[in-house]
XYZ file of C-alpha atoms in Angstrom:
123
model
C 36.926 -68.131 -26.877
C 39.617 -66.605 -24.704
C 39.802 -62.821 -24.997
C 43.233 -61.311 -25.591
C 42.354 -58.100 -23.756
C 40.137 -57.383 -20.734
C 39.267 -54.243 -18.758
C 38.879 -53.646 -15.019
C 35.680 -52.264 -13.492
C 37.519 -49.075 -12.534
C 38.718 -48.562 -16.103
C 35.190 -49.238 -17.418
C 33.913 -46.321 -15.326
C 36.555 -44.000 -16.814
C 35.883 -45.208 -20.366
C 32.171 -44.509 -19.886
C 32.910 -40.978 -18.636
C 35.133 -40.383 -21.661
C 32.457 -41.728 -24.019
C 29.926 -39.285 -22.556
C 32.267 -36.427 -23.332
C 33.919 -37.520 -26.587
C 31.709 -40.183 -28.163
C 33.222 -43.337 -29.661
C 36.733 -44.181 -28.512
C 39.664 -46.364 -29.471
C 42.745 -47.678 -27.657
C 46.246 -48.108 -29.005
C 48.880 -49.843 -26.898
C 52.038 -47.818 -27.240
C 55.351 -49.436 -27.978
C 57.334 -47.286 -25.596
C 59.545 -44.226 -25.801
C 57.976 -40.990 -24.593
C 54.623 -42.392 -23.510
C 56.013 -45.103 -21.250
C 54.402 -48.073 -23.019
C 50.963 -47.244 -21.704
C 47.644 -47.871 -23.433
C 46.391 -44.653 -24.941
C 42.741 -43.749 -25.396
C 41.683 -41.506 -28.283
C 38.506 -40.385 -29.935
C 37.795 -43.016 -32.565
C 39.758 -42.136 -35.689
C 42.083 -39.613 -34.016
C 44.950 -42.118 -33.994
C 45.704 -43.365 -37.481
C 45.778 -47.146 -37.618
C 47.915 -48.585 -40.396
C 48.934 -51.826 -42.033
C 51.441 -52.381 -39.223
C 48.685 -52.481 -36.543
C 46.434 -55.292 -35.334
C 43.238 -55.230 -33.275
C 43.349 -57.590 -30.290
C 39.636 -57.225 -29.560
C 37.189 -54.825 -28.008
C 36.743 -53.646 -24.436
C 33.559 -51.765 -23.601
C 32.729 -51.710 -27.324
C 36.052 -49.956 -27.944
C 38.668 -51.418 -30.284
C 42.077 -52.155 -28.783
C 44.994 -51.899 -31.244
C 48.751 -52.379 -31.102
C 51.543 -52.789 -33.626
C 51.984 -56.250 -35.157
C 55.590 -56.334 -33.957
C 54.605 -55.637 -30.378
C 51.790 -58.191 -30.541
C 54.365 -60.807 -31.539
C 56.166 -60.181 -28.239
C 52.954 -60.187 -26.204
C 51.166 -63.030 -28.001
C 51.429 -65.324 -24.967
C 49.850 -62.853 -22.532
C 46.355 -61.709 -21.738
C 46.212 -57.966 -21.181
C 43.980 -56.241 -18.648
C 43.511 -52.498 -18.978
C 43.266 -50.762 -15.624
C 43.435 -47.183 -14.411
C 45.480 -45.607 -11.620
C 45.827 -42.118 -10.170
C 48.656 -40.112 -11.613
C 49.587 -38.275 -14.717
C 50.974 -40.164 -17.670
C 53.143 -38.550 -20.306
C 50.943 -39.128 -23.337
C 48.087 -37.565 -25.262
C 45.555 -40.069 -23.912
C 42.120 -38.630 -23.092
C 42.130 -39.592 -19.396
C 45.270 -37.584 -18.553
C 43.421 -34.312 -17.670
C 41.340 -36.340 -15.166
C 44.490 -36.992 -13.109
C 44.408 -40.657 -14.128
C 46.242 -42.923 -16.504
C 45.451 -46.245 -18.053
C 47.928 -49.058 -17.444
C 48.314 -52.526 -18.910
C 48.592 -55.548 -16.660
C 49.399 -58.921 -18.125
C 49.475 -62.601 -17.324
C 50.520 -65.636 -19.346
C 47.820 -67.646 -21.074
C 47.429 -71.267 -20.074
C 47.951 -73.837 -22.828
C 44.190 -74.374 -22.963
C 43.531 -70.635 -23.318
C 46.130 -70.261 -26.071
C 44.432 -73.017 -28.040
C 41.176 -71.016 -28.031
C 42.172 -67.354 -28.487
C 39.885 -64.853 -30.153
C 41.146 -64.056 -33.653
C 43.139 -60.949 -34.393
C 41.693 -58.331 -36.765
C 43.718 -56.541 -39.426
C 42.885 -53.605 -41.658
C 41.467 -54.860 -44.919
């Protein structure tokens, strides 16, 4: 199956540091406005997921969520979560480290789209 979301080696290292400090984590891809459309990392359960959210998959055993509406726009792209130096304008856990997660994307091939991992919804 073709994963909808991946993570870079550099971002894996940051996620593992955050897990050591905070325990289980979760990601939510922001839809814009004040946080600049960046993926945000929270302690698991600190961001309230609702009926309007969908889980694209897991990266480093961490669920990756976004709103259903936003997923409709991005349904043709594979996301890769990376990390760069700099300070984002969100409440994401990596911000005090002088880093910020970013989302990179590329279009799926027709073959990949035919074999995507299923989305997960709240039951």
